[in-house]
N, CA, C and O atoms as a DFTB+ gen file, in Angstrom:
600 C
 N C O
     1  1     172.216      42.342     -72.056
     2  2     173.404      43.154     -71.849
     3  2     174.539      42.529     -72.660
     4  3     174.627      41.309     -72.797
     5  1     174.980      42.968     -72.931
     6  2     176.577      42.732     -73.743
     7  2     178.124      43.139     -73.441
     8  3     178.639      44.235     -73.215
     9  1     178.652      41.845     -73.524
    10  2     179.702      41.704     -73.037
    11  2     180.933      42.991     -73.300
    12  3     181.617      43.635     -72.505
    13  1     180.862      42.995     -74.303
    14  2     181.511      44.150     -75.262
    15  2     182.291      43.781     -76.132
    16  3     182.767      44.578     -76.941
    17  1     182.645      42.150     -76.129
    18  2     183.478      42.196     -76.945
    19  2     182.796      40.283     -77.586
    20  3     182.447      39.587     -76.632
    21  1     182.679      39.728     -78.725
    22  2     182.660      38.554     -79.217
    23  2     183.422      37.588     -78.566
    24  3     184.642      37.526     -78.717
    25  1     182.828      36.875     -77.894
    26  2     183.569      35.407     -77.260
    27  2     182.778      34.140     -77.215
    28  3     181.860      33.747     -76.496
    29  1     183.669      33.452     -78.577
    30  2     182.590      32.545     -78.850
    31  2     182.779      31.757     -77.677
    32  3     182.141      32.396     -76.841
    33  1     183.306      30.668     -77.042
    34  2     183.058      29.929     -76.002
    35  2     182.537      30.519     -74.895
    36  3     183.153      30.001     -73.963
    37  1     181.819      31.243     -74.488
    38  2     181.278      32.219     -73.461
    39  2     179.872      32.300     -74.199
    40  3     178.820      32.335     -73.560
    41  1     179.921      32.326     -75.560
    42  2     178.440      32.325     -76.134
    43  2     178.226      30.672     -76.192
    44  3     177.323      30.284     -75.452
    45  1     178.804      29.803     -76.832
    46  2     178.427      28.421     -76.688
    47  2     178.265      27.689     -75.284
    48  3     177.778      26.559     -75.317
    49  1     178.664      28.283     -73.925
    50  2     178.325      28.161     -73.101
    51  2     176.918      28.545     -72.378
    52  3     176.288      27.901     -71.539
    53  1     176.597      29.947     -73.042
    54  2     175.464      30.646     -72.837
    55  2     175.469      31.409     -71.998
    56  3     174.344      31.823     -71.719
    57  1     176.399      31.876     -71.337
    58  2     176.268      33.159     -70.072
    59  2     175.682      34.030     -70.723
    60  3     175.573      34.193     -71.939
    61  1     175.089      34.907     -69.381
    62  2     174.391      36.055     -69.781
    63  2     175.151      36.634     -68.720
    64  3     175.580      35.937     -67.801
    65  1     175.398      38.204     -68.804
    66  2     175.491      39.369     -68.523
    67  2     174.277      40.180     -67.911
    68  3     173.589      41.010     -68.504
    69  1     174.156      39.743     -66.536
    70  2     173.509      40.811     -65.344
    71  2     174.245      41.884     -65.032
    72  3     173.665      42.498     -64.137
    73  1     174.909      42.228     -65.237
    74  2     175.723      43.828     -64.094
    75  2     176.903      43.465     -64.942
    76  3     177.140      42.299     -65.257
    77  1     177.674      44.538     -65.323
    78  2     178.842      44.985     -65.765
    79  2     178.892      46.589     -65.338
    80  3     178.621      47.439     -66.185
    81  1     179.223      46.930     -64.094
    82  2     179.654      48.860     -63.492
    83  2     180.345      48.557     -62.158
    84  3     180.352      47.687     -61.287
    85  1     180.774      49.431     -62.378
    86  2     181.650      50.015     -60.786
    87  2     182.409      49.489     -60.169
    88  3     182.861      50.053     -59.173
    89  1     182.883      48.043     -60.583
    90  2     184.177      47.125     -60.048
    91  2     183.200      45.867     -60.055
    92  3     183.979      44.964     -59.751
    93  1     182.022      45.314     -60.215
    94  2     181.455      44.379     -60.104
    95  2     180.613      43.498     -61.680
    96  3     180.057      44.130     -62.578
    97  1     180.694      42.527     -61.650
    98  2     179.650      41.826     -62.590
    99  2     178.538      40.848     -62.054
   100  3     178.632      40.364     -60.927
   101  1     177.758      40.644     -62.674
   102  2     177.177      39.517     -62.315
   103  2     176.376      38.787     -63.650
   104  3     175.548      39.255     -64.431
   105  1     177.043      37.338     -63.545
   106  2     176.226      36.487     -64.743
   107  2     175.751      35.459     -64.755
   108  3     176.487      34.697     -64.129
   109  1     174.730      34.864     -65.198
   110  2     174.156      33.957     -64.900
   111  2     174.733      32.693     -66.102
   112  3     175.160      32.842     -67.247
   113  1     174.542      31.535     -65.335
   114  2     174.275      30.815     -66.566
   115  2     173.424      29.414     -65.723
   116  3     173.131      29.169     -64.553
   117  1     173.219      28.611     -67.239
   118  2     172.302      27.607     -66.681
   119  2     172.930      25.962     -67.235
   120  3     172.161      25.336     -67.964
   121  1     173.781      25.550     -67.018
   122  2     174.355      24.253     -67.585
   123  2     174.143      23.533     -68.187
   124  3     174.115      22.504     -67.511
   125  1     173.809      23.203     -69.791
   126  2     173.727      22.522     -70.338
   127  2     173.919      20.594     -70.248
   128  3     174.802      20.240     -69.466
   129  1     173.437      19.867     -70.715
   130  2     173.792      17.858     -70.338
   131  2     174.924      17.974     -70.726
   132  3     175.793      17.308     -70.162
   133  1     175.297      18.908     -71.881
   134  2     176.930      18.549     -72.448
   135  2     177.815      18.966     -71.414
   136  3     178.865      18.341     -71.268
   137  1     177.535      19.969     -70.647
   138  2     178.558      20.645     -69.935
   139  2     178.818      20.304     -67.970
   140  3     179.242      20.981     -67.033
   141  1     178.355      19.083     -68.107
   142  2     178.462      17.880     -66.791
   143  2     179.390      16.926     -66.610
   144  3     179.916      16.277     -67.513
   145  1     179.616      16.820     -65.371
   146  2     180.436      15.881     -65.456
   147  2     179.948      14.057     -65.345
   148  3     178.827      13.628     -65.621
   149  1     181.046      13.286     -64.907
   150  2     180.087      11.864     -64.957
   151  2     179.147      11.762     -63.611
   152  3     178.270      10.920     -63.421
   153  1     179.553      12.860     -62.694
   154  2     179.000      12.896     -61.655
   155  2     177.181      13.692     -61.712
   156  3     176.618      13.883     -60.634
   157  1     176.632      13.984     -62.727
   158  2     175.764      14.735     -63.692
   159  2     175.596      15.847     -62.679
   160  3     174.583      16.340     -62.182
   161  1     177.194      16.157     -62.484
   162  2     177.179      18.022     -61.880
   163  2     177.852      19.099     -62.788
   164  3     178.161      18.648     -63.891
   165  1     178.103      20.201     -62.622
   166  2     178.452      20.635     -63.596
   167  2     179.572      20.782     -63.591
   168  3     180.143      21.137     -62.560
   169  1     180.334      20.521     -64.916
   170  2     182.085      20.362     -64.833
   171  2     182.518      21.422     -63.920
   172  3     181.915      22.400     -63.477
   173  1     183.806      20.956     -63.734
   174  2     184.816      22.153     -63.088
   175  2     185.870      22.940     -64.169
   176  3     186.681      23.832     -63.920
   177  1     185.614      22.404     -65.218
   178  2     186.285      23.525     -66.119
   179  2     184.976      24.349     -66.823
   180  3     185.123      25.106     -67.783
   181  1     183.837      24.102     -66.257
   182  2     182.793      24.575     -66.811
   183  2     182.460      26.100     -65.532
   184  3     181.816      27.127     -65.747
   185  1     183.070      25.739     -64.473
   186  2     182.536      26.806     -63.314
   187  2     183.808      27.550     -63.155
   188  3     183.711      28.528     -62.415
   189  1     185.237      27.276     -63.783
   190  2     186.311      28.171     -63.988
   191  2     186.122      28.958     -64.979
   192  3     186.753      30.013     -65.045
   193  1     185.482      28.701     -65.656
   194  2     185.577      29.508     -66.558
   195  2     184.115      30.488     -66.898
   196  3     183.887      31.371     -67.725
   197  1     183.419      29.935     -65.981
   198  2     182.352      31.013     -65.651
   199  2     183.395      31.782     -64.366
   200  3     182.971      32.936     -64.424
   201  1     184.361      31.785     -63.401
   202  2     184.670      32.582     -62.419
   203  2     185.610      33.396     -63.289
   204  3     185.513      34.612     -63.122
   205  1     186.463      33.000     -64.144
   206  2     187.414      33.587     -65.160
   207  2     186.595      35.331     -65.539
   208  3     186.860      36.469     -65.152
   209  1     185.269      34.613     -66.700
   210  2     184.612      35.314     -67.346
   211  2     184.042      36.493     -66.423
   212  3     184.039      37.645     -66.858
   213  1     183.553      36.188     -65.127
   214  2     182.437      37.433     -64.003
   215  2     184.158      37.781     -63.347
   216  3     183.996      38.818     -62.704
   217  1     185.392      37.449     -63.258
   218  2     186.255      38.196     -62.850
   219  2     186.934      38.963     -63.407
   220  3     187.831      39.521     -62.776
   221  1     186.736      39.225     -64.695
   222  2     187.081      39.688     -66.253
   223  2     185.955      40.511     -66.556
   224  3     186.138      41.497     -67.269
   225  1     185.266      40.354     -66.291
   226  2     184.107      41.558     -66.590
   227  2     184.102      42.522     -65.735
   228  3     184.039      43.728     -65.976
   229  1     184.181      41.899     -64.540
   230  2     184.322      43.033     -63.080
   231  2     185.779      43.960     -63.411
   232  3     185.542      45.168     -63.411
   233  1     187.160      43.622     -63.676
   234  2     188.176      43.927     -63.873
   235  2     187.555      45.022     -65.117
   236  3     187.739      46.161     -64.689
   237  1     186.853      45.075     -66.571
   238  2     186.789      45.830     -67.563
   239  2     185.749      46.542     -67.420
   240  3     185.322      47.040     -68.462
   241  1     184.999      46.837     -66.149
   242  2     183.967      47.317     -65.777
   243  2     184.389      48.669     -65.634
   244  3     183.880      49.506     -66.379
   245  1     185.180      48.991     -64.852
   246  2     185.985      50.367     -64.705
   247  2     186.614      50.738     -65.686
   248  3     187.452      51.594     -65.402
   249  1     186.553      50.349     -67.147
   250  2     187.370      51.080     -67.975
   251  2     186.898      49.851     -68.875
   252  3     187.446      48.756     -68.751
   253  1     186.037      50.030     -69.632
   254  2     185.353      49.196     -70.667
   255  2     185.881      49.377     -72.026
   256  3     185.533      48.511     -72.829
   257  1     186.787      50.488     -72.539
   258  2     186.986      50.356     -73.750
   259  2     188.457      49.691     -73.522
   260  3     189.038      50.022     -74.555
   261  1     189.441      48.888     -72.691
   262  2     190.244      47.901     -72.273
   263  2     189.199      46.524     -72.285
   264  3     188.021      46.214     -72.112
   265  1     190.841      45.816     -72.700
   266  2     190.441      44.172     -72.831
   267  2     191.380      43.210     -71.538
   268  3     192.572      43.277     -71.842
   269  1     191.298      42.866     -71.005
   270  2     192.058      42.359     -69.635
   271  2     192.059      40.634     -70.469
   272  3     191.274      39.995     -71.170
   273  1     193.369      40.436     -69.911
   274  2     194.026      38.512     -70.187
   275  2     194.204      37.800     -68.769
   276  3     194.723      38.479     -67.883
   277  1     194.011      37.139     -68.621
   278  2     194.321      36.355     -67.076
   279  2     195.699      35.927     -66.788
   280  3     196.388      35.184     -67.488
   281  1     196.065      36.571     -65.506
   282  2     197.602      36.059     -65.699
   283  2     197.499      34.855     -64.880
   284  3     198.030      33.789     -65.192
   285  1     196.748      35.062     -63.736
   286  2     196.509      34.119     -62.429
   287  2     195.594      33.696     -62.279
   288  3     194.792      34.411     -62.879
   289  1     194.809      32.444     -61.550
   290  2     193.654      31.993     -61.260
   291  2     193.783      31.378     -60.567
   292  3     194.458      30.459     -61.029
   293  1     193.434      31.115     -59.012
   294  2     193.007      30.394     -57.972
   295  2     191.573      30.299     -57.536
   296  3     190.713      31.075     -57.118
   297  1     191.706      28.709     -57.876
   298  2     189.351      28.194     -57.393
   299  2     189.588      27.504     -56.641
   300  3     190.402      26.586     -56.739
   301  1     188.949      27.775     -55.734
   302  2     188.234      26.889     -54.520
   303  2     186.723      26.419     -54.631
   304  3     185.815      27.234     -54.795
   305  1     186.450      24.661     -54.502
   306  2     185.249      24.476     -54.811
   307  2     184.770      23.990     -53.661
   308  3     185.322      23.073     -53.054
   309  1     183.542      24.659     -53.218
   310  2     182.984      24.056     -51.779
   311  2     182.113      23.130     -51.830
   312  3     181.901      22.409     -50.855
   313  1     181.293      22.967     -53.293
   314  2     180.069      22.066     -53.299
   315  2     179.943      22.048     -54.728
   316  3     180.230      23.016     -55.432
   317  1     179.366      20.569     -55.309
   318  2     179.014      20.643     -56.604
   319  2     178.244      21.500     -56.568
   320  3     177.488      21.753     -55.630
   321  1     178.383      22.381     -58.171
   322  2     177.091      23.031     -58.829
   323  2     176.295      22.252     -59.179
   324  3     176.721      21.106     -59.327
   325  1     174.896      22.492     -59.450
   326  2     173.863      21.399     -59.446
   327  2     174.203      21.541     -61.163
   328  3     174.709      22.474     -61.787
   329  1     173.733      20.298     -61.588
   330  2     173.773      19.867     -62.967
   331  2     172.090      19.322     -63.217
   332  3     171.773      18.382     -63.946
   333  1     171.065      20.253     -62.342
   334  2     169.610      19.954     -62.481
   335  2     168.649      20.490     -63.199
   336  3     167.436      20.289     -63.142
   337  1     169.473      21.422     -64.112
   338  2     168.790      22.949     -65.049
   339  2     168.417      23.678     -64.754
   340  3     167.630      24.410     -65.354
   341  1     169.236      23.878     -62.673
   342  2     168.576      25.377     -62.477
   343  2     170.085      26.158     -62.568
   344  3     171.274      25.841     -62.531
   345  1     169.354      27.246     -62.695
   346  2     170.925      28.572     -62.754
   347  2     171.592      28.967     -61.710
   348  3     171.169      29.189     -60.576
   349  1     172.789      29.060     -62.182
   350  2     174.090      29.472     -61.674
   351  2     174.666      30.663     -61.714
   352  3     175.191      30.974     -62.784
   353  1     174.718      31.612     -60.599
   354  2     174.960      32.616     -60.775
   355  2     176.456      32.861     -60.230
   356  3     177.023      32.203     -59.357
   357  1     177.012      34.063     -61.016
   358  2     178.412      34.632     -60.668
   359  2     178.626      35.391     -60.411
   360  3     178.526      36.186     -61.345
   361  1     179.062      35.990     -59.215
   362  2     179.819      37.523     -58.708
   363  2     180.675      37.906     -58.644
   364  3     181.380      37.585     -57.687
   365  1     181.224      38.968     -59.763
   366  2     182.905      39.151     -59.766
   367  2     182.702      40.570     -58.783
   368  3     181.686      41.167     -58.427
   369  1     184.210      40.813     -58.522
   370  2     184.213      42.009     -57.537
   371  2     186.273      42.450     -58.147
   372  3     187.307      41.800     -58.303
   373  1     185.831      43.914     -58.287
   374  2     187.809      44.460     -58.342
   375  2     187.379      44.298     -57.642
   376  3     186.172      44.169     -57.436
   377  1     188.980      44.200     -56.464
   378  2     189.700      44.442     -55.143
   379  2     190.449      45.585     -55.341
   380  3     190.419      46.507     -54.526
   381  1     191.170      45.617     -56.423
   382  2     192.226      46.772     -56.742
   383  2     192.434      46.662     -57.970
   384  3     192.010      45.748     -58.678
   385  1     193.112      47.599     -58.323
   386  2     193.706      47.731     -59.534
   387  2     194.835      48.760     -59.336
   388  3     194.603      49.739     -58.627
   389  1     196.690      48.523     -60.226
   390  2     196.990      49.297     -60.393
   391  2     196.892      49.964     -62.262
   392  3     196.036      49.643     -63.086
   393  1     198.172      51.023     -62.490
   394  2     198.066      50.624     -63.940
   395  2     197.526      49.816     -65.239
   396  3     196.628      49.976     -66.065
   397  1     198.533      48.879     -64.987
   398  2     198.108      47.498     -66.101
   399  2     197.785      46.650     -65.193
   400  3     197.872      45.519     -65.671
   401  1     197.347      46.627     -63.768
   402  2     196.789      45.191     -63.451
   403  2     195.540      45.100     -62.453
   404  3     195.398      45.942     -61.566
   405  1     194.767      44.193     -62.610
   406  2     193.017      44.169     -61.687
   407  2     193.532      42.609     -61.091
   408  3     194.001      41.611     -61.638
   409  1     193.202      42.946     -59.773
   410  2     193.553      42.341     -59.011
   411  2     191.426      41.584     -58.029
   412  3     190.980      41.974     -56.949
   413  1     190.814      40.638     -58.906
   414  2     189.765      40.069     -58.792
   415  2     189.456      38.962     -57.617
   416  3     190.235      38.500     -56.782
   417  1     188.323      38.741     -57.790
   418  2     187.640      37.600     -56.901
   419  2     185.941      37.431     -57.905
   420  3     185.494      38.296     -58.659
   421  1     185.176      35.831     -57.538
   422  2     184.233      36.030     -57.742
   423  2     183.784      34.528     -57.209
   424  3     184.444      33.492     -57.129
   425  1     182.121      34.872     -56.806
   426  2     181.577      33.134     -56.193
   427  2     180.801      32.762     -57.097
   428  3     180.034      33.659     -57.448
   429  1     180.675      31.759     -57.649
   430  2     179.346      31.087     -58.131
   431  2     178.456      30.882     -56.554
   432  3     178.968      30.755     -55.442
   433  1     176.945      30.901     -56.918
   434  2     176.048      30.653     -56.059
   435  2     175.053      29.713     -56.977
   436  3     174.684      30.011     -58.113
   437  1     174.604      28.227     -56.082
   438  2     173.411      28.079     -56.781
   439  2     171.864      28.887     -56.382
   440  3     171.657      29.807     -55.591
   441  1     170.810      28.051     -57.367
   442  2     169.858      28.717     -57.141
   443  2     169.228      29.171     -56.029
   444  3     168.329      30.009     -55.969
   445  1     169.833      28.478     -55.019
   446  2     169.348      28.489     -53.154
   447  2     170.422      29.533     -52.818
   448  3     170.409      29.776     -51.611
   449  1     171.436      30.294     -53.561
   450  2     172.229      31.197     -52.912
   451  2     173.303      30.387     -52.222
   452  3     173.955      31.144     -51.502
   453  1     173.812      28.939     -52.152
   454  2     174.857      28.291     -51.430
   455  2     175.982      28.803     -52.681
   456  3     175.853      28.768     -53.904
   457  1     177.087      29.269     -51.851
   458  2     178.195      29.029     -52.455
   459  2     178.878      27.879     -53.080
   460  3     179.385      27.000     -52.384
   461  1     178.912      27.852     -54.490
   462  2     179.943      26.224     -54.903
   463  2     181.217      26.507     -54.875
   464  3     182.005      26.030     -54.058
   465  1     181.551      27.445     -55.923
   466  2     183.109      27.752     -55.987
   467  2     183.528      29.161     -55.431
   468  3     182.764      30.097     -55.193
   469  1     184.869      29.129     -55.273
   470  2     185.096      30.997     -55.363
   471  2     186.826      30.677     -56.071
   472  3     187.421      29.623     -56.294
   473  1     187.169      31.973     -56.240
   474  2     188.186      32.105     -56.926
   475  2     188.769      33.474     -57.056
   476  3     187.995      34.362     -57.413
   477  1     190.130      33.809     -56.800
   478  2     190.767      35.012     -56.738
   479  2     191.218      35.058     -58.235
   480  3     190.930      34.056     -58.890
   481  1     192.023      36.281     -59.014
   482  2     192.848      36.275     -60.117
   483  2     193.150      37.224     -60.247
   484  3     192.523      38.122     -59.685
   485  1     194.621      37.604     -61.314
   486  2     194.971      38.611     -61.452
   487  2     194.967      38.602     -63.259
   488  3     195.376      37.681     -63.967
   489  1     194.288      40.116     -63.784
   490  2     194.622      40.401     -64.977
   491  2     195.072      41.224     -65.589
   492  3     194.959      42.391     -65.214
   493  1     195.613      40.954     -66.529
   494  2     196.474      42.634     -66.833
   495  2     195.815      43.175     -67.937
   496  3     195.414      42.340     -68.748
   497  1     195.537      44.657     -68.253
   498  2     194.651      45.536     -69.319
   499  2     195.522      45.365     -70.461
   500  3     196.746      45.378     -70.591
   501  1     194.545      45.200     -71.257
   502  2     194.917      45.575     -72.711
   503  2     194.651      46.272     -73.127
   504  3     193.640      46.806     -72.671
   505  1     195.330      46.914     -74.397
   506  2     194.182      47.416     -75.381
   507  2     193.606      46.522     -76.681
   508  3     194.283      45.716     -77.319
   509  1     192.262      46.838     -76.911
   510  2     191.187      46.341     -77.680
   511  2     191.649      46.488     -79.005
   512  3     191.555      47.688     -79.265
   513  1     192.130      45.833     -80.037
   514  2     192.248      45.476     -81.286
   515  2     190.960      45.623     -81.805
   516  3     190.173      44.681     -81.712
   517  1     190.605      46.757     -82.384
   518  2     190.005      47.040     -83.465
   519  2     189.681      45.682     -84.961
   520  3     190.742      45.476     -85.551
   521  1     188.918      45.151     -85.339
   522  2     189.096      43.700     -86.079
   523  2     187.737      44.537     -87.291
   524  3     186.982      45.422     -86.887
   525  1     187.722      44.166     -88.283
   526  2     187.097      43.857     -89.180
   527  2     186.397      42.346     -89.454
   528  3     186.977      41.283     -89.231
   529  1     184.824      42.496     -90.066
   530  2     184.365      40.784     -89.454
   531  2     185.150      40.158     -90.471
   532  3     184.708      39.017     -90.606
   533  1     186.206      40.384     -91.335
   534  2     187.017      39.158     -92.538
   535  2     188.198      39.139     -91.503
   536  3     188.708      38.030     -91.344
   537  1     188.736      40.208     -90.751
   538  2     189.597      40.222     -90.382
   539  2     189.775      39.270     -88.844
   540  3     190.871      38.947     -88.387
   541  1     188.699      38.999     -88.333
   542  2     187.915      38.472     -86.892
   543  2     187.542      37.023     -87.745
   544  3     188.112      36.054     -87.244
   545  1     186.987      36.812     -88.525
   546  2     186.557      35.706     -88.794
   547  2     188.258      34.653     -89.245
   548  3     188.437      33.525     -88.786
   549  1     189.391      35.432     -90.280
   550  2     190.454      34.743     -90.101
   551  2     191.155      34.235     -88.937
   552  3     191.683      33.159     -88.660
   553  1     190.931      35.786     -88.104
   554  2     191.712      35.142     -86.840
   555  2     190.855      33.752     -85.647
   556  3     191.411      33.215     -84.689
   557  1     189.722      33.548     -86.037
   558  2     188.828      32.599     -85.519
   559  2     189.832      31.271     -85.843
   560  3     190.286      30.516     -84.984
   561  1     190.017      31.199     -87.030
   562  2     190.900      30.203     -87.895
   563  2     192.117      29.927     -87.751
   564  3     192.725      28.864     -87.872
   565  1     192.595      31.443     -87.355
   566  2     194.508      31.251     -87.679
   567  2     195.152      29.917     -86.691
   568  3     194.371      29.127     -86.161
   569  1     196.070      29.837     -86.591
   570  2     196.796      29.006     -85.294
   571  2     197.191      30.249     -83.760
   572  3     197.763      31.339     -83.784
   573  1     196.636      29.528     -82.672
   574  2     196.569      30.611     -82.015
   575  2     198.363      30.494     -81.546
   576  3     199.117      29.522     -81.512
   577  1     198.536      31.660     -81.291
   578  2     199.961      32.371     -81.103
   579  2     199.880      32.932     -79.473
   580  3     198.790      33.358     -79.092
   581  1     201.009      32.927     -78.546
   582  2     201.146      33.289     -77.413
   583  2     200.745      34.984     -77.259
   584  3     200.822      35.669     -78.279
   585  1     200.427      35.466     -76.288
   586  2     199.788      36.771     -76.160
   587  2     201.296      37.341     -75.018
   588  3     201.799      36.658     -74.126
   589  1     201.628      38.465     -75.351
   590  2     202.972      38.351     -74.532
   591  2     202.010      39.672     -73.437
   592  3     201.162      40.556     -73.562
   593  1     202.872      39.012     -72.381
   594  2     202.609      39.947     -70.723
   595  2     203.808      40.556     -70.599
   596  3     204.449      40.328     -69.573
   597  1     204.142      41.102     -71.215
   598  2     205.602      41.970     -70.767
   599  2     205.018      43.436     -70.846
   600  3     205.738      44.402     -70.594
């Protein structure tokens, strides 16, 4: 399944895309040695940003040709994720949405179904910039520039 849109750190991480419809996502991933901490669990900027990504998919699920930015993020972690090479799964869920904003949640579960993290957020819709691959490949490069929420 496909995300819909190119994101390289989401691909160098390796998520996959189970469910993207109806206010929900679900994605798996499986943690790499690089992506552990010294505790050989799996980072916590490694499981934010898997809750980021399944709360961002759930949010563009209802309206897929929009691109959503994170304005907010609150994680709660209940238990290390295992850092043992089994997979990690993510469940985003809308709660709401108005206009310009999706108002999310989503849990990582390990492979036994225990909850590790959860996390609420709010994002606001964009629209999708059209890119050309010279035009996508510069901006890979450029210096990144603030994205304005107004």
């Amino acid at each position: 399944m496909n995300f819909g849109a190119e994101i390289p750190f989401v691909t160098l991480l390796g998520f996959t895309l189970e469910r993207f419809e109806g206010g929900e996502s679900t994605l798996g991933y499986t943690p790499a040695p690089a992506h552990l901490n010294s505790f050989a669990v799996t980072h916590g900027g490694a499981c934010m940003t898997l809750l980021d990504v399944a709360m961002a998919v759930a949010a563009r699920s209802v309206q897929k040709d929009m691109g959503v930015v994170t304005i907010e993020m609150k994680t709660s972690f209940m238990r290390p994720a295992p850092g043992d090479g089994s997979k990690l799964t993510a469940r985003g869920r809308l709660m709401h949405r108005s206009t310009s904003l999706a108002f999310t949640e989503a849990t990582i579960y390990d492979a036994k179904g225990q909850a590790c993290a959860h996390a609420t957020g709010t994002f606001k819709y964009v629209r999708r910039q059209v890119a050309t691959d010279v035009e996508a490949s510069a901006a890979l490069n450029a210096p990144l520039s603030p994205i304005s929420t107004d």
